[in-house]
Amino acid sequence: MDNYSYIRRSTVRDIDRIMEVYESAKLFMRTQGNFNQWTEGYPDRETILTDIVHWSHYLAEDEEGNVLMVFSFIIGEDPTYKVIENGQWLNDKPYGTIHRIASSGLRGGMLKECIDYCKEIIDNIRIDTHADNSPMQNALHRLKFSFCGIIYTSGGSPRLAFQKDFRPTITMEIDFR
């Protein structure tokens, strides 16, 4: 089966494979000129294990069990998203946030797969990325996410914030003839 992938919740048994994907993603970021994101050991095992315990960490595997992508998906208010500068969120409706997404590089299109999966859970999605992460910014623009402004991580680092509401927009044409 070509391009088959299965997304599931991560387990503690997956931690070594997950950390390998994050290390690979960091190397890729450095080759793209992104030297400022995911430094000083972030994301670390403790952070990922916390996500796993809270049932918010996921991975995608191919038919051979290779890990293609990892990410955290959290439903509910994100404390770092309460304040947004130089813009505003599209809406204040309930949302899910994608954090710590990384691809193993074995297959392209993983962000779209992640978003397709997440929008089945909740149809209003927010995500942020570092200003130096141009591949992620380009992918979000291709997937029609709206740039909403600047948020700050809990450590005070600025991030470009994006949102997409997948609910259909209802428009009515009224004929007054």
N, CA and C atoms as an extended XYZ file, in Angstrom:
531
Properties=species:S:1:pos:R:3:atomname:S:1:resname:S:1:resid:I:1 pbc="F F F"
N         0.837       -1.176        0.000 N   MET     1
C         0.000        0.000        0.000 CA  MET     1
C         0.886        1.244        0.000 C   MET     1
N         0.883        2.020       -1.037 N   ASP     2
C         1.697        3.225       -1.102 CA  ASP     2
C         1.118        4.332       -0.241 C   ASP     2
N         2.005        5.047        0.432 N   ASN     3
C         1.658        6.221        1.228 CA  ASN     3
C         0.632        5.958        2.324 C   ASN     3
N         0.547        4.748        2.800 N   TYR     4
C        -0.336        4.440        3.905 CA  TYR     4
C         0.312        4.942        5.185 C   TYR     4
N        -0.468        5.587        6.022 N   SER     5
C         0.012        5.912        7.364 CA  SER     5
C        -1.148        5.785        8.330 C   SER     5
N        -0.790        5.460        9.542 N   TYR     6
C        -1.754        5.269       10.608 CA  TYR     6
C        -1.366        6.194       11.748 C   TYR     6
N        -2.274        7.080       12.134 N   ILE     7
C        -2.017        7.993       13.247 CA  ILE     7
C        -2.673        7.403       14.488 C   ILE     7
N        -1.894        7.385       15.557 N   ARG     8
C        -2.400        6.872       16.824 CA  ARG     8
C        -1.771        7.655       17.970 C   ARG     8
N        -2.355        7.478       19.154 N   ARG     9
C        -1.760        8.089       20.338 CA  ARG     9
C        -0.436        7.386       20.644 C   ARG     9
N         0.534        8.172       21.048 N   SER    10
C         1.835        7.629       21.428 CA  SER    10
C         1.741        6.957       22.789 C   SER    10
N         2.637        6.011       23.006 N   THR    11
C         2.744        5.355       24.313 CA  THR    11
C         4.164        5.531       24.830 C   THR    11
N         4.354        5.245       26.090 N   VAL    12
C         5.680        5.343       26.695 CA  VAL    12
C         6.672        4.449       25.942 C   VAL    12
N         6.217        3.329       25.437 N   ARG    13
C         7.098        2.418       24.681 CA  ARG    13
C         7.654        3.068       23.411 C   ARG    13
N         6.993        4.118       22.929 N   ASP    14
C         7.419        4.786       21.695 CA  ASP    14
C         8.479        5.859       21.919 C   ASP    14
N         8.794        6.181       23.165 N   ILE    15
C         9.583        7.382       23.465 CA  ILE    15
C        10.919        7.451       22.720 C   ILE    15
N        11.657        6.359       22.628 N   ASP    16
C        12.956        6.416       21.939 CA  ASP    16
C        12.787        6.751       20.460 C   ASP    16
N        11.808        6.143       19.818 N   ARG    17
C        11.564        6.439       18.395 CA  ARG    17
C        11.082        7.873       18.217 C   ARG    17
N        10.273        8.348       19.139 N   ILE    18
C         9.784        9.727       19.071 CA  ILE    18
C        10.954       10.704       19.173 C   ILE    18
N        11.839       10.473       20.136 N   MET    19
C        12.968       11.378       20.330 CA  MET    19
C        13.905       11.374       19.120 C   MET    19
N        14.022       10.231       18.444 N   GLU    20
C        14.819       10.173       17.207 CA  GLU    20
C        14.234       11.089       16.141 C   GLU    20
N        12.909       11.125       16.036 N   VAL    21
C        12.262       11.994       15.047 CA  VAL    21
C        12.531       13.456       15.388 C   VAL    21
N        12.427       13.813       16.668 N   TYR    22
C        12.702       15.198       17.056 CA  TYR    22
C        14.154       15.579       16.756 C   TYR    22
N        15.093       14.687       17.016 N   GLU    23
C        16.500       14.984       16.719 CA  GLU    23
C        16.713       15.158       15.218 C   GLU    23
N        16.086       14.318       14.430 N   SER    24
C        16.180       14.423       12.975 CA  SER    24
C        15.580       15.747       12.490 C   SER    24
N        14.452       16.126       13.071 N   ALA    25
C        13.806       17.389       12.685 CA  ALA    25
C        14.680       18.591       13.044 C   ALA    25
N        15.346       18.532       14.185 N   LYS    26
C        16.251       19.627       14.572 CA  LYS    26
C        17.385       19.769       13.564 C   LYS    26
N        17.946       18.641       13.135 N   LEU    27
C        19.010       18.690       12.127 CA  LEU    27
C        18.503       19.304       10.832 C   LEU    27
N        17.284       18.908       10.419 N   PHE    28
C        16.699       19.482        9.204 CA  PHE    28
C        16.523       20.997        9.360 C   PHE    28
N        16.019       21.428       10.517 N   MET    29
C        15.833       22.872       10.736 CA  MET    29
C        17.150       23.622       10.583 C   MET    29
N        18.214       23.060       11.124 N   ARG    30
C        19.518       23.740       11.030 CA  ARG    30
C        19.961       23.855        9.571 C   ARG    30
N        19.687       22.834        8.756 N   THR    31
C        20.081       22.908        7.336 CA  THR    31
C        19.274       23.965        6.596 C   THR    31
N        18.115       24.343        7.150 N   GLN    32
C        17.259       25.347        6.522 CA  GLN    32
C        17.503       26.752        7.092 C   GLN    32
N        18.533       26.888        7.923 N   GLY    33
C        18.870       28.194        8.491 CA  GLY    33
C        18.130       28.523        9.775 C   GLY    33
N        17.431       27.561       10.331 N   ASN    34
C        16.681       27.777       11.573 CA  ASN    34
C        17.543       27.281       12.739 C   ASN    34
N        18.311       28.203       13.316 N   PHE    35
C        19.223       27.853       14.402 CA  PHE    35
C        18.675       28.221       15.780 C   PHE    35
N        17.499       28.842       15.817 N   ASN    36
C        16.988       29.380       17.078 CA  ASN    36
C        15.800       28.629       17.659 C   ASN    36
N        15.224       27.732       16.902 N   GLN    37
C        14.060       26.980       17.376 CA  GLN    37
C        14.511       25.620       17.887 C   GLN    37
N        13.858       25.169       18.933 N   TRP    38
C        14.137       23.859       19.523 CA  TRP    38
C        15.612       23.713       19.879 C   TRP    38
N        16.054       24.610       20.761 N   THR    39
C        17.431       24.586       21.248 CA  THR    39
C        17.426       24.120       22.703 C   THR    39
N        18.598       23.949       23.238 N   GLU    40
C        18.780       23.581       24.644 CA  GLU    40
C        17.986       22.333       25.033 C   GLU    40
N        17.956       21.359       24.116 N   GLY    41
C        17.340       20.083       24.418 CA  GLY    41
C        15.839       19.999       24.241 C   GLY    41
N        15.211       21.081       23.846 N   TYR    42
C        13.757       21.076       23.658 CA  TYR    42
C        13.424       20.512       22.278 C   TYR    42
N        12.366       19.755       22.142 N   PRO    43
C        11.539       19.181       23.200 CA  PRO    43
C        12.252       18.015       23.870 C   PRO    43
N        12.205       17.978       25.181 N   ASP    44
C        12.902       16.933       25.926 CA  ASP    44
C        11.969       15.770       26.257 C   ASP    44
N        12.562       14.693       26.718 N   ARG    45
C        11.803       13.474       27.038 CA  ARG    45
C        10.693       13.753       28.044 C   ARG    45
N        10.995       14.569       29.047 N   GLU    46
C        10.006       14.853       30.089 CA  GLU    46
C         8.767       15.527       29.509 C   GLU    46
N         8.979       16.490       28.622 N   THR    47
C         7.856       17.176       27.977 CA  THR    47
C         7.008       16.189       27.184 C   THR    47
N         7.664       15.337       26.418 N   ILE    48
C         6.941       14.378       25.580 CA  ILE    48
C         6.247       13.331       26.450 C   ILE    48
N         6.902       12.865       27.488 N   LEU    49
C         6.269       11.902       28.391 CA  LEU    49
C         5.040       12.521       29.073 C   LEU    49
N         5.116       13.804       29.410 N   THR    50
C         3.949       14.497       29.977 CA  THR    50
C         2.816       14.521       28.967 C   THR    50
N         3.131       14.830       27.703 N   ASP    51
C         2.102       14.801       26.649 CA  ASP    51
C         1.495       13.405       26.527 C   ASP    51
N         2.337       12.381       26.583 N   ILE    52
C         1.843       11.007       26.449 CA  ILE    52
C         0.903       10.668       27.608 C   ILE    52
N         1.306       11.004       28.821 N   VAL    53
C         0.485       10.717       30.003 CA  VAL    53
C        -0.864       11.434       29.928 C   VAL    53
N        -0.867       12.627       29.324 N   HIS    54
C        -2.105       13.397       29.171 CA  HIS    54
C        -2.866       13.050       27.893 C   HIS    54
N        -2.462       11.984       27.229 N   TRP    55
C        -3.116       11.505       26.004 CA  TRP    55
C        -3.144       12.560       24.890 C   TRP    55
N        -2.133       13.406       24.824 N   SER    56
C        -2.129       14.451       23.803 CA  SER    56
C        -0.974       14.325       22.814 C   SER    56
N        -0.219       13.230       22.863 N   HIS    57
C         0.870       13.039       21.906 CA  HIS    57
C         0.506       11.929       20.932 C   HIS    57
N         0.828       12.159       19.668 N   TYR    58
C         0.451       11.244       18.592 CA  TYR    58
C         1.663       10.941       17.715 C   TYR    58
N         1.566        9.841       16.997 N   LEU    59
C         2.561        9.553       15.970 CA  LEU    59
C         1.872        8.904       14.781 C   LEU    59
N         2.514        9.062       13.647 N   ALA    60
C         2.040        8.419       12.414 CA  ALA    60
C         3.086        7.394       12.010 C   ALA    60
N         2.605        6.198       11.672 N   GLU    61
C         3.481        5.119       11.228 CA  GLU    61
C         3.071        4.681        9.830 C   GLU    61
N         4.051        4.176        9.089 N   ASP    62
C         3.718        3.568        7.797 CA  ASP    62
C         3.419        2.086        8.011 C   ASP    62
N         3.159        1.376        6.909 N   GLU    63
C         2.767       -0.033        7.006 CA  GLU    63
C         3.872       -0.926        7.575 C   GLU    63
N         5.103       -0.426        7.571 N   GLU    64
C         6.224       -1.206        8.112 CA  GLU    64
C         6.557       -0.817        9.550 C   GLU    64
N         5.782        0.109       10.115 N   GLY    65
C         6.017        0.528       11.496 CA  GLY    65
C         7.023        1.648       11.650 C   GLY    65
N         7.459        2.249       10.532 N   ASN    66
C         8.370        3.398       10.608 CA  ASN    66
C         7.597        4.621       11.073 C   ASN    66
N         8.179        5.376       11.978 N   VAL    67
C         7.531        6.602       12.442 CA  VAL    67
C         7.751        7.685       11.391 C   VAL    67
N         6.644        8.242       10.904 N   LEU    68
C         6.690        9.271        9.864 CA  LEU    68
C         6.603       10.673       10.446 C   LEU    68
N         5.867       10.796       11.569 N   MET    69
C         5.617       12.113       12.131 CA  MET    69
C         5.205       11.943       13.581 C   MET    69
N         5.496       12.971       14.372 N   VAL    70
C         5.053       13.040       15.759 CA  VAL    70
C         4.495       14.437       16.019 C   VAL    70
N         3.530       14.529       16.935 N   PHE    71
C         2.973       15.839       17.276 CA  PHE    71
C         2.152       15.741       18.545 C   PHE    71
N         1.950       16.905       19.148 N   SER    72
C         1.039       17.012       20.283 CA  SER    72
C        -0.196       17.748       19.799 C   SER    72
N        -1.350       17.298       20.260 N   PHE    73
C        -2.606       17.954       19.899 CA  PHE    73
C        -3.423       18.116       21.169 C   PHE    73
N        -3.657       19.355       21.512 N   ILE    74
C        -4.292       19.672       22.783 CA  ILE    74
C        -5.577       20.450       22.516 C   ILE    74
N        -6.667       19.940       23.052 N   ILE    75
C        -7.964       20.602       22.923 CA  ILE    75
C        -8.145       21.514       24.131 C   ILE    75
N        -8.579       22.725       23.870 N   GLY    76
C        -8.852       23.659       24.964 CA  GLY    76
C        -7.936       24.859       24.909 C   GLY    76
N        -8.162       25.764       25.826 N   GLU    77
C        -7.431       27.020       25.844 CA  GLU    77
C        -5.950       26.807       26.095 C   GLU    77
N        -5.145       27.401       25.244 N   ASP    78
C        -3.699       27.368       25.403 CA  ASP    78
C        -3.290       28.660       26.109 C   ASP    78
N        -2.667       28.580       27.285 N   PRO    79
C        -2.312       29.791       28.037 CA  PRO    79
C        -1.435       30.755       27.241 C   PRO    79
N        -0.566       30.226       26.366 N   THR    80
C         0.311       31.119       25.600 CA  THR    80
C        -0.439       31.820       24.466 C   THR    80
N        -1.682       31.434       24.213 N   TYR    81
C        -2.467       32.042       23.141 CA  TYR    81
C        -3.449       33.096       23.656 C   TYR    81
N        -3.456       33.338       24.957 N   LYS    82
C        -4.391       34.323       25.515 CA  LYS    82
C        -4.085       35.736       25.032 C   LYS    82
N        -2.798       36.039       24.895 N   VAL    83
C        -2.384       37.358       24.426 CA  VAL    83
C        -1.769       37.192       23.042 C   VAL    83
N        -2.281       37.961       22.098 N   ILE    84
C        -1.741       37.937       20.741 CA  ILE    84
C        -1.485       39.386       20.335 C   ILE    84
N        -0.311       39.634       19.771 N   GLU    85
C         0.073       40.983       19.359 CA  GLU    85
C         0.060       41.092       17.839 C   GLU    85
N        -0.094       42.323       17.376 N   ASN    86
C        -0.044       42.624       15.940 CA  ASN    86
C        -1.059       41.822       15.139 C   ASN    86
N        -2.229       41.622       15.718 N   GLY    87
C        -3.278       40.889       15.022 CA  GLY    87
C        -4.309       40.374       16.010 C   GLY    87
N        -5.074       39.400       15.558 N   GLN    88
C        -6.084       38.784       16.419 CA  GLN    88
C        -6.444       37.413       15.873 C   GLN    88
N        -6.980       36.567       16.757 N   TRP    89
C        -7.440       35.261       16.337 CA  TRP    89
C        -8.668       35.412       15.447 C   TRP    89
N        -8.917       34.436       14.607 N   LEU    90
C       -10.074       34.468       13.712 CA  LEU    90
C       -11.382       34.450       14.491 C   LEU    90
N       -11.379       33.740       15.633 N   ASN    91
C       -12.578       33.651       16.459 CA  ASN    91
C       -12.178       33.174       17.851 C   ASN    91
N       -13.142       33.172       18.750 N   ASP    92
C       -12.919       32.720       20.126 CA  ASP    92
C       -13.607       31.394       20.392 C   ASP    92
N       -13.956       30.682       19.354 N   LYS    93
C       -14.641       29.399       19.498 CA  LYS    93
C       -13.658       28.341       20.006 C   LYS    93
N       -14.164       27.247       20.584 N   PRO    94
C       -13.269       26.176       21.050 CA  PRO    94
C       -12.324       25.721       19.928 C   PRO    94
N       -11.093       25.395       20.328 N   TYR    95
C       -10.078       25.047       19.332 CA  TYR    95
C        -9.136       23.982       19.873 C   TYR    95
N        -8.400       23.400       18.950 N   GLY    96
C        -7.305       22.497       19.276 CA  GLY    96
C        -6.010       23.126       18.801 C   GLY    96
N        -4.939       22.835       19.509 N   THR    97
C        -3.632       23.393       19.167 CA  THR    97
C        -2.661       22.271       18.831 C   THR    97
N        -1.990       22.417       17.705 N   ILE    98
C        -0.936       21.495       17.317 CA  ILE    98
C         0.386       22.079       17.813 C   ILE    98
N         1.106       21.292       18.593 N   HIS    99
C         2.422       21.687       19.097 CA  HIS    99
C         3.429       20.584       18.780 C   HIS    99
N         4.686       20.966       18.753 N   ARG   100
C         5.798       20.019       18.669 CA  ARG   100
C         5.649       19.016       17.517 C   ARG   100
N         5.216       19.504       16.374 N   ILE   101
C         5.084       18.618       15.217 CA  ILE   101
C         6.449       18.463       14.550 C   ILE   101
N         6.773       17.237       14.207 N   ALA   102
C         8.042       16.951       13.542 CA  ALA   102
C         7.856       15.772       12.605 C   ALA   102
N         8.492       15.861       11.463 N   SER   103
C         8.459       14.776       10.479 CA  SER   103
C         9.798       14.046       10.506 C   SER   103
N         9.753       12.765       10.245 N   SER   104
C        10.990       11.991       10.153 CA  SER   104
C        11.708       12.259        8.835 C   SER   104
N        11.003       12.855        7.873 N   GLY   105
C        11.584       13.099        6.562 CA  GLY   105
C        11.434       11.930        5.613 C   GLY   105
N        10.783       10.859        6.059 N   LEU   106
C        10.614        9.682        5.197 CA  LEU   106
C         9.554        9.899        4.124 C   LEU   106
N         8.650       10.822        4.373 N   ARG   107
C         7.562       11.073        3.428 CA  ARG   107
C         7.127       12.534        3.552 C   ARG   107
N         6.769       13.130        2.439 N   GLY   108
C         6.271       14.499        2.450 CA  GLY   108
C         4.789       14.550        2.791 C   GLY   108
N         4.283       15.752        2.984 N   GLY   109
C         2.857       15.954        3.206 CA  GLY   109
C         2.363       15.604        4.597 C   GLY   109
N         3.269       15.491        5.540 N   MET   110
C         2.860       15.048        6.870 CA  MET   110
C         2.069       16.114        7.623 C   MET   110
N         2.360       17.393        7.416 N   LEU   111
C         1.576       18.430        8.089 CA  LEU   111
C         0.114       18.344        7.663 C   LEU   111
N        -0.114       18.155        6.374 N   LYS   112
C        -1.496       18.022        5.895 CA  LYS   112
C        -2.175       16.809        6.523 C   LYS   112
N        -1.456       15.693        6.613 N   GLU   113
C        -2.041       14.511        7.255 CA  GLU   113
C        -2.387       14.781        8.707 C   GLU   113
N        -1.503       15.472        9.392 N   CYS   114
C        -1.749       15.823       10.789 CA  CYS   114
C        -3.000       16.686       10.906 C   CYS   114
N        -3.088       17.705       10.079 N   ILE   115
C        -4.234       18.616       10.135 CA  ILE   115
C        -5.519       17.885        9.761 C   ILE   115
N        -5.472       17.053        8.738 N   ASP   116
C        -6.658       16.281        8.362 CA  ASP   116
C        -7.135       15.421        9.533 C   ASP   116
N        -6.201       14.834       10.253 N   TYR   117
C        -6.544       14.012       11.413 CA  TYR   117
C        -7.157       14.885       12.520 C   TYR   117
N        -6.498       15.973       12.826 N   CYS   118
C        -6.941       16.838       13.929 CA  CYS   118
C        -8.294       17.489       13.661 C   CYS   118
N        -8.559       17.866       12.417 N   LYS   119
C        -9.830       18.533       12.129 CA  LYS   119
C       -11.021       17.587       12.261 C   LYS   119
N       -10.759       16.280       12.286 N   GLU   120
C       -11.830       15.321       12.558 CA  GLU   120
C       -12.186       15.301       14.041 C   GLU   120
N       -11.274       15.775       14.872 N   ILE   121
C       -11.496       15.843       16.318 CA  ILE   121
C       -12.159       17.166       16.685 C   ILE   121
N       -11.628       18.256       16.150 N   ILE   122
C       -12.204       19.593       16.352 CA  ILE   122
C       -11.887       20.408       15.106 C   ILE   122
N       -12.850       21.179       14.658 N   ASP   123
C       -12.706       21.833       13.351 CA  ASP   123
C       -12.167       23.264       13.398 C   ASP   123
N       -11.571       23.640       14.502 N   ASN   124
C       -10.963       24.957       14.652 CA  ASN   124
C        -9.565       24.712       15.209 C   ASN   124
N        -8.531       24.994       14.401 N   ILE   125
C        -7.169       24.611       14.764 CA  ILE   125
C        -6.252       25.827       14.773 C   ILE   125
N        -5.419       25.866       15.818 N   ARG   126
C        -4.383       26.888       15.940 CA  ARG   126
C        -3.030       26.190       15.980 C   ARG   126
N        -2.017       26.921       15.517 N   ILE   127
C        -0.649       26.404       15.495 CA  ILE   127
C         0.281       27.611       15.453 C   ILE   127
N         1.469       27.452       15.990 N   ASP   128
C         2.446       28.546       15.913 CA  ASP   128
C         3.792       27.977       15.490 C   ASP   128
N         4.655       28.857       15.025 N   THR   129
C         5.994       28.442       14.620 CA  THR   129
C         6.966       29.594       14.789 C   THR   129
N         8.220       29.277       14.800 N   HIS   130
C         9.291       30.259       14.931 CA  HIS   130
C         9.421       31.053       13.632 C   HIS   130
N         9.816       32.295       13.750 N   ALA   131
C         9.993       33.150       12.568 CA  ALA   131
C        11.040       32.589       11.611 C   ALA   131
N        11.989       31.805       12.124 N   ASP   132
C        13.034       31.226       11.268 CA  ASP   132
C        12.598       29.941       10.574 C   ASP   132
N        11.404       29.443       10.892 N   ASN   133
C        10.951       28.165       10.324 CA  ASN   133
C        10.142       28.416        9.045 C   ASN   133
N        10.856       28.796        8.000 N   SER   134
C        10.169       29.105        6.741 CA  SER   134
C         9.498       27.886        6.099 C   SER   134
N        10.046       26.655        6.191 N   PRO   135
C         9.304       25.526        5.623 CA  PRO   135
C         7.919       25.355        6.261 C   PRO   135
N         7.832       25.516        7.568 N   MET   136
C         6.531       25.391        8.240 CA  MET   136
C         5.607       26.537        7.845 C   MET   136
N         6.124       27.746        7.793 N   GLN   137
C         5.297       28.890        7.390 CA  GLN   137
C         4.750       28.680        5.978 C   GLN   137
N         5.612       28.234        5.069 N   ASN   138
C         5.174       27.999        3.689 CA  ASN   138
C         4.093       26.926        3.636 C   ASN   138
N         4.267       25.858        4.399 N   ALA   139
C         3.276       24.778        4.412 CA  ALA   139
C         1.948       25.279        4.973 C   ALA   139
N         1.982       26.083        6.024 N   LEU   140
C         0.737       26.609        6.595 CA  LEU   140
C         0.021       27.521        5.604 C   LEU   140
N         0.777       28.323        4.877 N   HIS   141
C         0.155       29.177        3.851 CA  HIS   141
C        -0.465       28.322        2.743 C   HIS   141
N         0.243       27.277        2.306 N   ARG   142
C        -0.293       26.381        1.278 CA  ARG   142
C        -1.595       25.723        1.736 C   ARG   142
N        -1.670       25.433        3.024 N   LEU   143
C        -2.861       24.781        3.578 CA  LEU   143
C        -3.933       25.790        3.996 C   LEU   143
N        -3.736       27.043        3.599 N   LYS   144
C        -4.733       28.115        3.780 CA  LYS   144
C        -4.981       28.488        5.243 C   LYS   144
N        -3.951       28.361        6.077 N   PHE   145
C        -4.048       28.878        7.432 CA  PHE   145
C        -3.865       30.387        7.377 C   PHE   145
N        -4.535       31.095        8.253 N   SER   146
C        -4.428       32.555        8.320 CA  SER   146
C        -3.398       32.941        9.373 C   SER   146
N        -2.506       33.847        8.986 N   PHE   147
C        -1.580       34.405        9.968 CA  PHE   147
C        -2.382       35.341       10.860 C   PHE   147
N        -2.295       35.151       12.166 N   CYS   148
C        -3.124       35.926       13.096 CA  CYS   148
C        -2.348       36.926       13.925 C   CYS   148
N        -1.044       36.753       14.113 N   GLY   149
C        -0.258       37.677       14.917 CA  GLY   149
C         0.891       36.961       15.609 C   GLY   149
N         1.379       37.580       16.681 N   ILE   150
C         2.522       37.068       17.427 CA  ILE   150
C         2.068       36.663       18.824 C   ILE   150
N         2.453       35.446       19.225 N   ILE   151
C         2.228       34.997       20.599 CA  ILE   151
C         3.610       34.752       21.207 C   ILE   151
N         3.642       34.532       22.502 N   TYR   152
C         4.899       34.273       23.193 CA  TYR   152
C         4.817       32.960       23.951 C   TYR   152
N         5.869       32.152       23.832 N   THR   153
C         5.928       30.889       24.562 CA  THR   153
C         6.028       31.183       26.055 C   THR   153
N         5.885       30.158       26.866 N   SER   154
C         5.989       30.347       28.318 CA  SER   154
C         7.374       30.879       28.698 C   SER   154
N         8.384       30.633       27.863 N   GLY   155
C         9.722       31.158       28.101 CA  GLY   155
C         9.933       32.559       27.564 C   GLY   155
N         8.894       33.140       26.918 N   GLY   156
C         8.976       34.512       26.418 CA  GLY   156
C         9.434       34.662       24.986 C   GLY   156
N         9.636       33.559       24.281 N   SER   157
C        10.090       33.609       22.900 CA  SER   157
C         8.901       33.871       21.963 C   SER   157
N         9.045       34.825       21.012 N   PRO   158
C         7.936       35.110       20.093 CA  PRO   158
C         7.735       34.000       19.074 C   PRO   158
N         6.470       33.803       18.679 N   ARG   159
C         6.106       32.825       17.665 CA  ARG   159
C         5.042       33.404       16.745 C   ARG   159
N         5.097       33.029       15.484 N   LEU   160
C         4.086       33.417       14.514 CA  LEU   160
C         2.887       32.499       14.711 C   LEU   160
N         1.717       33.085       14.898 N   ALA   161
C         0.519       32.307       15.224 CA  ALA   161
C        -0.417       32.238       14.023 C   ALA   161
N        -0.961       31.047       13.791 N   PHE   162
C        -1.844       30.786       12.661 CA  PHE   162
C        -3.103       30.079       13.150 C   PHE   162
N        -4.165       30.221       12.374 N   GLN   163
C        -5.423       29.550       12.712 CA  GLN   163
C        -6.176       29.225       11.433 C   GLN   163
N        -6.945       28.139       11.515 N   LYS   164
C        -7.870       27.802       10.436 CA  LYS   164
C        -9.121       27.213       11.063 C   LYS   164
N       -10.258       27.763       10.657 N   ASP   165
C       -11.557       27.262       11.090 CA  ASP   165
C       -12.125       26.480        9.913 C   ASP   165
N       -12.297       25.190       10.094 N   PHE   166
C       -12.747       24.317        9.014 CA  PHE   166
C       -14.263       24.262        8.881 C   PHE   166
N       -14.979       24.933        9.773 N   ARG   167
C       -16.442       24.917        9.660 CA  ARG   167
C       -16.841       25.662        8.397 C   ARG   167
N       -17.838       25.152        7.724 N   PRO   168
C       -18.255       25.822        6.482 CA  PRO   168
C       -18.818       27.206        6.778 C   PRO   168
N       -18.481       28.125        5.905 N   THR   169
C       -19.032       29.472        6.006 CA  THR   169
C       -20.366       29.475        5.276 C   THR   169
N       -21.379       29.928        5.945 N   ILE   170
C       -22.714       29.956        5.352 CA  ILE   170
C       -22.940       31.340        4.766 C   ILE   170
N       -23.219       31.346        3.494 N   THR   171
C       -23.556       32.614        2.848 CA  THR   171
C       -24.924       32.458        2.228 C   THR   171
N       -25.664       33.522        2.292 N   MET   172
C       -27.017       33.474        1.730 CA  MET   172
C       -27.129       34.556        0.669 C   MET   172
N       -27.653       34.161       -0.446 N   GLU   173
C       -27.956       35.144       -1.471 CA  GLU   173
C       -29.450       35.375       -1.424 C   GLU   173
N       -29.792       36.618       -1.272 N   ILE   174
C       -31.214       36.965       -1.183 CA  ILE   174
C       -31.577       37.736       -2.453 C   ILE   174
N       -32.596       37.278       -3.107 N   ASP   175
C       -33.073       37.930       -4.314 CA  ASP   175
C       -34.266       38.804       -3.920 C   ASP   175
N       -34.072       40.105       -4.010 N   PHE   176
C       -35.126       41.040       -3.619 CA  PHE   176
C       -35.986       41.487       -4.806 C   PHE   176
N       -35.969       40.754       -5.898 N   ARG   177
C       -36.769       41.178       -7.056 CA  ARG   177
C       -38.212       41.101       -6.807 C   ARG   177
